[in-house]
XYZ file of C-alpha atoms in Angstrom:
759
model
C 50.751 137.672 124.140
C 50.367 134.739 121.722
C 50.168 137.169 118.798
C 53.387 138.873 119.900
C 55.211 135.541 120.186
C 53.863 134.418 116.795
C 54.962 137.704 115.242
C 58.477 137.394 116.661
C 58.774 133.817 115.369
C 57.546 134.866 111.946
C 60.033 137.732 111.887
C 62.859 135.392 112.894
C 61.970 132.868 110.197
C 61.570 135.565 107.558
C 64.873 137.181 108.505
C 66.726 133.855 108.753
C 65.669 132.796 105.281
C 65.887 136.068 103.345
C 67.527 135.299 100.009
C 70.621 137.084 98.724
C 72.966 136.729 95.783
C 76.760 136.888 95.660
C 78.038 138.452 92.436
C 81.597 139.114 91.426
C 84.369 139.077 88.854
C 87.703 137.235 88.788
C 90.654 138.999 87.164
C 94.358 138.452 86.540
C 96.242 140.418 89.231
C 98.939 141.517 86.754
C 96.945 142.307 83.606
C 93.521 142.969 85.200
C 92.009 140.892 82.387
C 89.087 138.568 83.243
C 89.903 134.948 84.111
C 87.585 132.749 82.069
C 86.373 129.390 83.390
C 87.720 129.825 86.918
C 86.171 127.379 89.388
C 84.188 129.103 92.150
C 83.411 126.900 95.157
C 81.342 127.977 98.117
C 82.381 125.888 101.118
C 79.244 126.066 103.283
C 76.679 125.395 101.967
C 78.438 123.479 99.209
C 77.833 125.252 95.900
C 79.922 125.767 92.774
C 79.980 127.611 89.447
C 82.490 128.864 86.870
C 83.240 132.337 85.573
C 81.812 133.497 82.260
C 83.638 134.891 79.207
C 83.723 138.206 81.045
C 85.109 136.614 84.234
C 81.852 137.113 86.121
C 79.925 134.720 88.364
C 76.734 134.627 90.455
C 75.641 132.459 93.377
C 71.941 132.795 94.169
C 69.655 131.793 97.045
C 72.030 132.559 99.924
C 70.960 133.640 103.393
C 72.553 136.314 105.567
C 75.911 135.314 107.054
C 79.667 134.932 106.559
C 80.932 132.939 103.566
C 84.196 131.638 102.138
C 84.874 131.128 98.434
C 87.675 128.985 97.038
C 88.735 130.211 93.588
C 91.027 128.158 91.346
C 92.107 128.217 87.723
C 94.874 126.490 85.791
C 97.993 128.658 85.778
C 96.935 130.663 88.839
C 97.398 130.269 92.558
C 94.296 129.020 94.368
C 92.954 131.438 96.969
C 90.232 131.765 99.606
C 88.014 134.880 99.635
C 85.883 135.840 102.663
C 82.744 137.983 102.424
C 79.525 138.709 104.298
C 75.910 138.986 103.182
C 74.223 141.380 103.020
C 76.516 144.298 102.306
C 79.318 142.652 100.335
C 78.544 144.461 97.093
C 80.147 143.176 93.894
C 83.172 141.011 94.681
C 86.424 141.712 92.839
C 88.824 138.797 93.196
C 92.408 138.823 91.921
C 94.331 135.660 91.002
C 98.102 135.625 90.721
C 99.784 133.590 87.940
C 101.861 130.645 89.159
C 103.408 127.432 87.844
C 102.472 125.598 91.046
C 99.782 122.942 90.808
C 96.320 124.163 91.807
C 95.657 123.751 95.520
C 92.729 121.799 96.905
C 90.909 122.009 100.204
C 92.507 119.783 102.866
C 89.712 117.553 104.198
C 91.593 115.720 106.960
C 91.965 118.838 109.136
C 88.980 120.354 110.959
C 88.627 123.770 109.315
C 88.953 122.533 105.685
C 91.429 125.096 104.426
C 93.903 125.270 101.584
C 97.280 123.834 102.601
C 98.874 127.266 102.194
C 96.462 128.497 104.903
C 96.628 125.443 107.156
C 98.367 125.577 110.537
C 99.128 121.861 110.369
C 101.419 120.559 107.621
C 99.547 117.999 105.507
C 100.928 116.166 102.484
C 98.585 115.432 99.585
C 98.948 113.232 96.504
C 96.364 113.005 93.717
C 94.940 110.010 91.901
C 96.737 111.104 88.735
C 100.093 110.985 90.525
C 99.331 107.518 91.872
C 98.511 106.279 88.365
C 101.614 107.834 86.802
C 103.889 106.008 89.235
C 103.104 102.659 87.586
C 102.759 100.897 90.954
C 100.354 97.977 91.361
C 98.983 98.898 94.813
C 97.796 101.899 96.799
C 100.443 101.533 99.514
C 103.217 101.436 96.927
C 101.917 104.666 95.418
C 101.801 106.650 98.670
C 105.457 105.820 99.367
C 106.217 108.642 96.897
C 105.433 111.075 99.736
C 108.512 112.091 101.739
C 108.306 110.611 105.235
C 105.939 107.825 104.135
C 107.132 104.284 103.402
C 105.562 100.819 103.283
C 106.046 97.535 105.122
C 105.456 94.892 102.445
C 104.824 91.175 102.196
C 105.327 90.611 98.501
C 103.306 92.870 96.216
C 99.814 92.262 97.586
C 100.201 93.196 101.266
C 101.426 96.614 102.347
C 101.102 98.746 105.464
C 101.887 102.478 105.577
C 104.774 103.723 107.717
C 104.737 107.400 108.726
C 108.034 108.624 110.142
C 108.931 105.182 111.445
C 105.537 104.351 112.995
C 103.140 101.805 111.522
C 100.414 99.236 112.209
C 97.986 100.448 114.916
C 99.984 103.654 115.359
C 98.805 104.940 111.948
C 95.078 105.502 111.550
C 93.493 105.062 108.116
C 90.303 106.853 107.078
C 88.250 105.801 104.039
C 84.965 107.371 102.911
C 85.286 109.741 105.875
C 85.161 106.952 108.501
C 87.787 105.166 110.558
C 89.000 101.944 108.908
C 89.046 98.867 111.162
C 90.196 95.597 109.551
C 92.349 93.664 112.038
C 95.227 96.009 111.190
C 97.301 94.786 114.140
C 98.872 91.990 112.053
C 102.130 92.611 110.216
C 100.851 90.434 107.383
C 97.455 92.194 107.200
C 97.053 94.662 104.336
C 94.796 97.695 104.090
C 91.973 95.892 102.293
C 91.517 98.912 100.036
C 91.995 99.612 96.329
C 93.252 102.803 94.709
C 90.250 102.522 92.375
C 87.797 105.307 93.136
C 90.259 107.249 95.296
C 90.396 110.962 94.406
C 93.421 111.850 96.545
C 95.372 110.833 99.630
C 96.197 113.166 102.522
C 98.838 112.359 105.136
C 99.115 113.923 108.585
C 102.630 113.193 109.827
C 102.634 113.177 113.601
C 100.188 112.730 116.490
C 96.616 113.514 115.492
C 94.805 112.125 118.529
C 93.146 115.512 119.071
C 91.183 114.992 115.856
C 90.962 111.206 115.660
C 91.592 109.627 119.081
C 93.438 106.374 119.778
C 95.664 104.886 117.047
C 96.424 108.305 115.532
C 99.599 108.479 117.630
C 101.854 108.249 114.564
C 99.706 109.985 111.982
C 96.711 109.636 109.682
C 96.295 108.357 106.146
C 93.113 109.987 104.815
C 91.685 108.635 101.552
C 89.301 111.033 99.801
C 86.717 109.183 97.682
C 86.012 109.952 94.039
C 83.912 113.067 93.471
C 80.520 113.055 91.831
C 80.140 114.417 88.307
C 79.545 118.172 87.884
C 75.897 119.222 88.019
C 73.952 118.375 84.880
C 76.635 116.045 83.494
C 77.039 112.306 82.999
C 80.489 110.725 82.703
C 81.625 107.226 81.783
C 85.157 105.889 81.774
C 86.930 102.568 81.429
C 90.559 101.527 81.388
C 92.760 98.468 81.424
C 96.398 97.972 82.376
C 99.029 95.269 81.943
C 102.028 94.725 84.265
C 104.970 92.884 82.752
C 106.690 91.613 85.901
C 103.701 89.746 87.343
C 101.967 89.274 83.988
C 99.243 91.129 85.825
C 96.020 92.529 84.466
C 93.732 95.244 85.800
C 90.389 96.489 84.487
C 88.409 99.445 85.805
C 85.221 101.219 84.780
C 82.817 103.702 86.289
C 79.788 105.830 85.541
C 78.485 108.876 87.377
C 75.736 111.395 86.829
C 74.496 114.476 88.666
C 71.208 116.322 88.578
C 70.488 119.563 90.416
C 70.177 117.851 93.798
C 70.790 114.115 93.399
C 74.106 112.540 92.364
C 75.057 108.912 91.629
C 78.214 106.955 90.896
C 79.372 103.353 90.658
C 82.845 101.936 89.965
C 84.232 98.434 89.630
C 87.796 97.158 89.526
C 89.464 93.782 88.974
C 93.186 93.087 89.397
C 95.007 89.767 89.164
C 98.750 89.093 89.351
C 101.124 86.135 89.230
C 104.137 85.636 91.497
C 106.519 88.559 91.107
C 109.991 88.212 89.621
C 113.110 89.530 91.341
C 115.985 91.309 89.630
C 117.928 88.044 89.310
C 115.112 86.379 87.345
C 113.560 84.193 90.072
C 109.866 84.272 90.923
C 108.894 84.500 94.590
C 106.553 81.578 95.119
C 102.984 82.383 96.213
C 103.092 86.171 95.959
C 100.197 85.968 93.496
C 96.950 87.748 94.310
C 93.526 88.632 92.926
C 91.418 91.594 94.037
C 87.847 92.651 93.296
C 86.592 96.089 94.271
C 83.170 97.699 93.897
C 82.239 101.206 95.021
C 78.909 103.016 94.829
C 77.597 106.362 96.010
C 74.448 108.469 96.240
C 74.607 112.172 97.033
C 72.058 114.860 97.766
C 72.593 118.624 97.877
C 70.360 121.606 98.634
C 70.743 124.985 100.319
C 70.699 123.576 103.846
C 71.914 119.987 103.598
C 74.546 117.799 101.962
C 74.522 114.020 102.254
C 76.795 111.324 100.821
C 75.961 107.635 101.136
C 78.851 105.380 100.059
C 79.457 101.629 99.953
C 82.638 99.691 99.173
C 83.223 95.941 98.996
C 86.821 94.846 98.561
C 87.586 91.155 98.219
C 91.150 89.914 97.893
C 92.823 86.520 97.774
C 96.545 86.769 98.439
C 99.189 84.092 98.796
C 101.398 84.043 101.882
C 104.973 83.620 100.585
C 107.433 81.463 102.463
C 110.312 80.814 100.044
C 111.510 80.930 96.458
C 110.386 77.520 95.246
C 108.046 76.592 92.428
C 108.572 78.825 89.404
C 105.257 79.596 87.754
C 103.149 82.377 86.261
C 99.917 80.756 87.436
C 97.328 83.020 89.038
C 95.471 80.180 90.770
C 95.291 79.980 94.543
C 98.155 78.231 96.282
C 98.382 77.323 99.965
C 98.902 79.038 102.304
C 96.779 82.049 101.385
C 94.386 84.525 102.946
C 90.998 85.634 101.705
C 89.770 88.967 103.047
C 86.412 90.614 102.431
C 86.156 94.203 103.605
C 82.808 96.054 103.607
C 82.491 99.800 104.287
C 79.101 101.538 104.469
C 79.231 105.242 105.338
C 76.844 108.171 105.550
C 78.285 111.698 105.647
C 75.807 114.446 106.577
C 76.297 118.218 106.685
C 73.553 120.515 107.987
C 73.950 124.232 107.274
C 72.342 126.838 109.508
C 72.481 130.637 109.245
C 76.098 130.980 110.390
C 76.933 127.556 111.792
C 76.912 123.946 110.637
C 76.760 120.384 111.915
C 78.706 117.482 110.405
C 77.602 113.953 111.308
C 79.309 110.846 109.942
C 78.399 107.268 110.685
C 80.060 104.141 109.367
C 79.480 100.402 109.500
C 82.413 98.126 108.666
C 82.542 94.341 108.397
C 85.862 92.556 107.935
C 85.886 88.814 107.214
C 89.446 87.463 107.333
C 90.185 83.845 106.449
C 93.514 82.036 106.278
C 93.922 78.664 104.570
C 96.848 76.433 105.453
C 98.135 72.969 104.565
C 99.459 70.915 107.472
C 101.249 68.691 104.968
C 102.504 71.518 102.779
C 106.087 70.344 103.151
C 105.193 66.998 101.539
C 104.428 68.709 98.244
C 107.434 69.471 96.078
C 108.832 72.970 95.784
C 111.492 72.205 93.224
C 111.901 74.736 90.473
C 111.570 72.095 87.730
C 107.864 71.399 88.410
C 105.707 71.672 85.327
C 103.026 74.327 85.143
C 100.286 71.708 84.821
C 101.409 69.981 88.020
C 101.242 73.282 89.874
C 97.735 73.965 88.611
C 96.613 70.562 89.883
C 98.348 71.184 93.209
C 96.700 74.603 93.537
C 93.187 73.502 92.751
C 93.465 70.437 94.967
C 94.183 72.531 98.038
C 91.878 75.449 97.360
C 88.998 73.561 98.999
C 88.382 72.936 102.677
C 87.686 74.890 105.827
C 89.863 77.851 106.796
C 92.327 77.356 109.625
C 91.555 80.894 110.771
C 88.410 82.975 110.333
C 87.734 86.235 112.155
C 84.674 88.462 111.826
C 85.214 92.069 112.902
C 82.180 94.364 113.036
C 82.576 98.068 113.747
C 80.052 100.867 114.097
C 81.687 104.282 114.379
C 80.407 107.840 114.591
C 81.862 111.333 114.297
C 79.760 114.423 115.047
C 81.161 117.975 114.947
C 79.413 121.307 115.458
C 80.963 124.402 113.852
C 80.048 127.447 115.909
C 79.289 130.759 114.193
C 82.512 132.668 113.552
C 83.182 135.443 116.076
C 85.540 137.960 114.565
C 88.774 136.103 113.866
C 87.753 132.967 115.801
C 86.384 129.672 114.475
C 85.504 126.947 116.975
C 84.475 123.303 116.668
C 83.269 120.840 119.314
C 82.649 117.192 118.655
C 82.144 113.631 119.830
C 83.614 110.487 118.265
C 83.531 106.826 119.105
C 82.960 103.251 118.021
C 81.417 99.945 119.054
C 83.353 96.899 117.896
C 83.110 93.128 118.196
C 85.492 90.364 117.127
C 84.299 86.784 116.686
C 86.332 83.682 115.808
C 84.725 81.154 113.484
C 87.513 78.552 113.140
C 89.785 76.463 115.352
C 92.878 78.679 115.208
C 92.690 81.822 117.327
C 94.988 84.836 116.973
C 92.947 87.117 119.190
C 89.939 86.171 121.328
C 86.271 87.009 120.938
C 86.053 90.525 122.307
C 84.119 93.776 122.553
C 85.640 97.253 122.340
C 83.906 100.537 123.142
C 85.448 103.925 122.334
C 84.210 107.418 123.194
C 85.891 110.814 122.876
C 85.006 114.504 123.170
C 87.012 117.337 121.638
C 87.112 121.095 121.195
C 89.386 123.024 118.840
C 89.603 126.645 117.791
C 91.341 128.629 115.059
C 92.353 132.290 115.302
C 93.208 134.080 112.073
C 95.187 137.287 111.638
C 96.568 138.732 108.421
C 99.961 137.034 108.715
C 99.488 134.862 111.762
C 97.243 131.873 112.498
C 96.821 130.001 115.778
C 95.099 126.680 116.316
C 94.613 124.846 119.611
C 92.478 122.085 121.040
C 91.849 119.596 123.849
C 90.378 116.093 123.897
C 89.439 113.307 126.309
C 89.103 109.634 125.290
C 87.857 106.496 126.999
C 88.228 102.895 125.767
C 86.946 99.663 127.278
C 88.110 96.227 126.070
C 86.440 92.995 127.188
C 87.679 89.649 125.852
C 86.667 86.044 126.482
C 88.954 83.270 127.661
C 90.293 80.871 125.041
C 92.587 77.846 124.783
C 95.648 77.375 122.606
C 95.099 73.809 121.373
C 98.730 73.244 120.341
C 100.078 73.870 123.854
C 96.820 73.234 125.789
C 97.290 76.628 127.442
C 94.311 78.580 128.762
C 94.397 82.356 128.131
C 92.174 84.064 130.730
C 89.423 86.559 129.988
C 90.392 90.220 130.063
C 88.626 93.428 130.976
C 90.610 96.659 130.796
C 89.802 100.362 130.652
C 92.040 103.037 129.169
C 91.697 106.815 129.070
C 93.787 109.762 127.985
C 93.812 113.559 127.729
C 95.437 115.047 124.633
C 96.006 118.459 123.165
C 97.579 120.356 120.305
C 98.858 123.880 119.766
C 100.044 125.241 116.449
C 101.012 128.529 114.866
C 101.556 129.500 111.242
C 103.402 132.710 110.437
C 103.832 134.331 107.039
C 107.274 135.826 107.674
C 107.192 137.363 104.188
C 104.843 136.930 101.247
C 107.043 134.001 100.105
C 108.310 132.572 103.403
C 106.049 130.615 105.786
C 106.795 128.860 109.056
C 104.682 126.346 110.998
C 105.320 125.223 114.558
C 103.138 122.476 116.047
C 103.197 120.816 119.453
C 100.889 117.845 119.911
C 100.277 114.841 122.107
C 98.874 111.493 121.048
C 98.045 108.142 122.562
C 97.358 104.560 121.642
C 95.633 101.980 123.778
C 97.182 98.494 123.464
C 95.331 96.306 120.970
C 93.922 92.829 121.539
C 96.927 91.073 120.002
C 99.329 92.870 122.339
C 97.173 92.142 125.387
C 95.967 88.589 124.752
C 98.091 86.780 122.123
C 99.295 83.268 122.845
C 100.090 81.240 119.756
C 101.887 80.838 116.450
C 101.395 83.507 113.802
C 102.058 81.521 110.653
C 102.204 84.622 108.505
C 105.109 85.919 110.601
C 106.684 82.578 111.594
C 106.810 83.350 115.309
C 105.023 82.433 118.551
C 103.662 85.597 120.193
C 102.823 86.035 123.853
C 100.714 89.020 124.892
C 100.986 91.114 128.031
C 97.716 91.886 129.815
C 99.410 94.575 131.957
C 100.363 96.883 129.086
C 99.544 100.578 129.495
C 98.738 103.352 127.037
C 101.422 104.551 124.679
C 101.626 108.340 125.064
C 103.715 110.621 122.887
C 104.723 114.280 122.659
C 105.931 115.724 119.375
C 107.305 119.070 118.277
C 107.298 119.770 114.549
C 108.814 122.739 112.731
C 108.173 123.345 109.018
C 109.722 126.111 106.909
C 108.665 126.838 103.316
C 109.839 129.340 100.738
C 108.273 129.672 97.303
C 108.351 132.056 94.365
C 107.632 131.773 90.651
C 110.865 129.822 90.043
C 111.168 127.339 92.893
C 109.926 126.025 96.235
C 112.056 124.745 99.084
C 110.863 123.230 102.360
C 112.432 121.788 105.505
C 110.449 119.854 108.111
C 112.036 118.600 111.351
C 110.421 116.674 114.212
C 111.180 115.150 117.617
C 108.762 112.528 118.904
C 109.050 111.180 122.478
C 106.935 108.081 123.202
C 106.274 106.822 126.723
C 105.540 103.089 127.134
C 106.359 102.194 123.527
C 105.109 98.619 122.899
C 107.356 96.242 120.979
C 107.998 92.546 120.386
C 111.090 91.096 121.989
C 112.585 87.621 121.335
C 112.939 85.440 124.441
C 115.370 82.943 122.900
C 112.883 80.092 123.373
C 111.018 78.019 120.769
C 107.465 76.642 120.762
C 106.258 74.464 117.870
C 109.579 75.189 116.142
C 108.739 78.907 116.116
C 110.826 81.493 118.017
C 108.955 82.995 120.954
C 108.383 86.756 121.099
C 106.769 88.634 123.976
C 105.290 92.130 124.171
C 107.209 94.612 126.335
C 107.184 98.380 126.939
C 109.986 100.941 127.120
C 110.203 104.679 126.540
C 111.414 105.554 123.058
C 112.073 108.496 120.784
C 112.018 109.140 117.054
C 113.501 112.160 115.341
C 114.449 113.332 111.871
C 112.653 115.118 109.083
C 112.258 115.819 105.387
C 113.737 118.358 102.997
C 112.163 119.130 99.630
C 113.056 121.184 96.557
C 110.853 121.904 93.533
C 112.264 123.962 90.652
C 109.961 125.200 87.879
C 111.995 127.905 86.123
C 109.988 130.731 84.565
C 109.217 130.943 81.649
C 109.840 127.173 81.320
C 106.789 126.474 83.461
C 106.323 123.075 81.830
C 109.613 121.794 83.282
C 109.800 120.528 86.880
C 112.739 119.266 88.909
C 111.922 117.822 92.326
C 114.107 116.422 95.080
C 113.076 114.983 98.451
C 115.209 113.713 101.324
C 113.907 111.849 104.382
C 115.522 110.666 107.611
C 114.071 108.870 110.643
C 116.016 107.581 113.651
C 114.177 105.493 116.264
C 115.717 104.583 119.632
C 114.667 103.041 122.925
C 115.607 104.852 126.112
C 118.405 102.293 126.695
C 120.052 103.210 123.397
C 118.843 100.187 121.389
C 117.363 101.031 118.005
C 113.692 100.433 117.215
C 112.799 97.853 114.561
C 111.199 98.560 111.169
C 112.592 102.069 110.814
C 113.004 103.033 107.130
C 116.474 103.869 105.837
C 117.213 107.448 104.838
C 116.644 108.123 101.161
C 116.716 110.742 98.406
C 114.312 110.830 95.477
C 115.103 113.026 92.466
C 112.499 113.520 89.739
C 112.448 115.461 86.508
C 109.157 115.731 84.700
C 107.608 117.845 82.005
C 104.064 118.815 81.062
C 103.729 118.569 77.301
C 101.973 121.390 75.456
C 98.332 120.769 74.542
C 97.432 120.525 70.881
C 94.215 120.029 68.945
C 94.426 116.262 69.366
C 96.855 115.608 72.230
C 96.494 117.143 75.701
C 97.506 116.560 79.330
C 100.750 114.988 78.133
C 103.598 114.313 80.539
C 106.952 112.572 80.734
C 108.896 111.819 83.921
C 112.131 110.228 85.102
C 112.987 109.577 88.755
C 115.795 108.004 90.751
C 115.252 106.883 94.349
C 118.475 106.251 96.264
C 118.135 104.409 99.574
C 121.077 104.484 101.996
C 122.458 101.563 104.015
C 120.392 100.880 107.122
C 122.773 100.014 109.973
C 120.571 101.329 112.805
C 118.755 98.056 113.404
C 116.565 96.555 116.097
C 117.627 93.600 118.239
C 116.328 90.904 115.872
C 117.099 92.741 112.634
C 120.126 92.624 110.357
C 121.669 95.501 108.447
C 120.365 96.253 104.947
C 122.457 97.376 102.002
C 121.482 100.514 100.089
C 120.242 100.582 96.505
C 118.982 102.910 93.764
C 115.848 102.456 91.642
C 115.227 104.169 88.310
C 111.598 104.806 87.314
C 110.002 106.540 84.324
C 106.593 107.356 82.882
C 104.935 108.919 79.842
C 101.311 109.531 78.977
C 98.828 111.638 77.075
C 95.135 112.075 76.283
C 93.852 111.978 72.716
C 90.662 113.868 71.841
C 88.453 111.890 69.453
C 85.305 113.980 69.042
C 83.414 113.512 72.338
C 85.648 110.647 73.502
C 88.944 111.151 75.299
C 91.454 108.303 74.888
C 94.158 108.009 77.553
C 97.459 106.159 77.116
C 100.021 105.657 79.911
C 103.340 103.821 79.954
C 105.371 103.490 83.153
C 108.385 101.533 84.330
C 109.687 100.843 87.837
C 113.151 99.486 88.689
C 114.118 99.903 85.048
C 117.687 98.676 85.631
C 116.308 95.414 87.067
C 118.169 95.908 90.340
C 118.279 92.954 92.750
C 117.702 94.501 96.174
C 115.993 93.936 99.524
C 114.092 96.679 101.302
C 114.668 97.012 105.035
C 110.857 97.117 105.457
C 110.205 93.896 103.532
C 108.856 91.117 105.728
C 110.564 88.658 103.350
C 113.987 90.098 104.241
C 114.761 87.526 107.014
C 114.460 84.801 104.349
C 116.809 86.667 101.994
C 114.064 87.162 99.382
C 114.582 90.237 97.144
C 111.938 92.750 96.134
C 110.420 93.085 92.673
C 112.642 93.532 89.635
C 111.845 95.511 86.488
C 108.134 96.142 85.896
C 106.663 97.813 82.795
C 102.996 98.805 82.882
C 100.840 99.889 79.954
C 97.457 101.468 80.553
C 94.784 102.387 78.000
C 91.466 104.004 78.821
C 88.731 106.244 77.512
C 86.302 108.765 78.971
C 83.248 110.578 77.694
């Protein structure tokens, strides 16, 4: 009997690990000529190669099972090709010429498909596009995406807004793990740098099925920089100058990859003075300095892929209060905040015969300090102060203990099992959660010492037909929040301890239909939820960054929303047009409401709940007339309307806008390549749909431009980029600027020059 069992086990092992090869050729669908240098990527296990001069490729050491290849080449449409081993024979793959930018795999959705194959509409912007925009921050760059805007406090602090929802209603992922950095505060930025970011993906709408609480409004997914191709070592460095803030940025990185091990490291430094408005005045204390360091180690073999990443981001940013002292100093000036954000993540993928297991774990530590001056008003703010006097003032108040210091530690996990495909079905089950603690280290308390525990289970499945795709899923989440009692020293008020539990069931159902070969429709219905955060439940005190006294509500319930989203897309070789409409109903929407009272000279706001709704959409047009494939004309329109159930408008809803862009890809030569030139005009309408404590905002138009190229110097590639934002030096105020109540305009003209090299 033992011999029989041993023989069966040996047969199973031998069969499971029999080695096969996938061989094929990639050809032009019109000419049937070989496509040279096409990128061939095997999704699971992760492998890659390129086609030879004859268009052929080979992938060795594969086991029996079903596989998916992603094939891409410049000038051709990216496609996915399914095959099975053994029995596939020689693969013959056709690529169709197109002027559309090469597609990439969408990472933020569960089945990792090309966007053209995805049931859920996901927007994606690359690192190159972020750099070409000439913006000085990551959040400024992503506002190029239709339906995405930014709540700003000067130039250093920005929070993404997706279809009118922001703060804890938008979940941010970095290095594959959930970002937690006291994001509840209006004046709290992301604590992330665009340095070392490969691309940004945006899910617009409830994504609680995939990500749990706080994904009620959408997800901002930051894909980290890729490792170098196998057998290669790359080094790059660049520097940039920004005219408006007299800012400077330096960045460098090195990465190398062997057959199995891969390494990379990247550092970035940025420092800026107070920004200047269109009328020539500098906004006092909008200066900031940021340091960023990223490192990574990767390992790949036939059955396993692992990525270990670490990021430390340290920023010192002034908290602006008025237009006062006029200076280009970059020294610290009170009040200011110093934030250190650490992210350590490990992403594991285990590949079995026909299934796989993904396991991600992350540790995050956020140290937030705020420095204030109780006698700040005694120091002059007249515009005629000399620069030397300001330097002395700055350095004299840079010392001392912080008024506020919060330590937030988070351990989160995300484990998903991909079942073997059964016919047209793919299914995933998973568990996600986090353990979090907040600890106060200084006298001032915004939120109490607390512990939060999250746990969620999910299942989702995808059904693929030739012209029809279905995707559906269910999820259950549980959250427990326990906070300690604390005292507000200014009012001698005791805030009691809190212990609350929240839970929610959520689901999603979507269908994608290829009505014709050029016309695609997507219909998605999804629910989402958000448990109230600590600030909403337990606040009692002055928030100096927002100049208000906030009172929490310990009886708040979950926010729960239901959204329907319809997307239509048509594309051919000459143009693409898309229309995306949504209706989002939110039960128990949490908002701040003024009481009309004052405490410590600050207006009092309390947290309340009412049902609300948001609706609107985006329309896009991209013209690339054939044979002028180098010329592109793009236009995007966005509209969001947010209302409470009583008819009052919601606050912080972006105004409707249109952005028109014309850009051209310059022809490559022997010396110059990857050249581009662009011109864009963003027109923002008047915003007269305002919340109770908001005022109307006048519309404006901003003209931006950019030009750049790469210069080949033997083995070194020199890159030069010139960009300008608000070229007409318009004096304007954004409706989403937190400096708007003080009548402080946004940034005026800014010219940036970047020079870098790579080899």
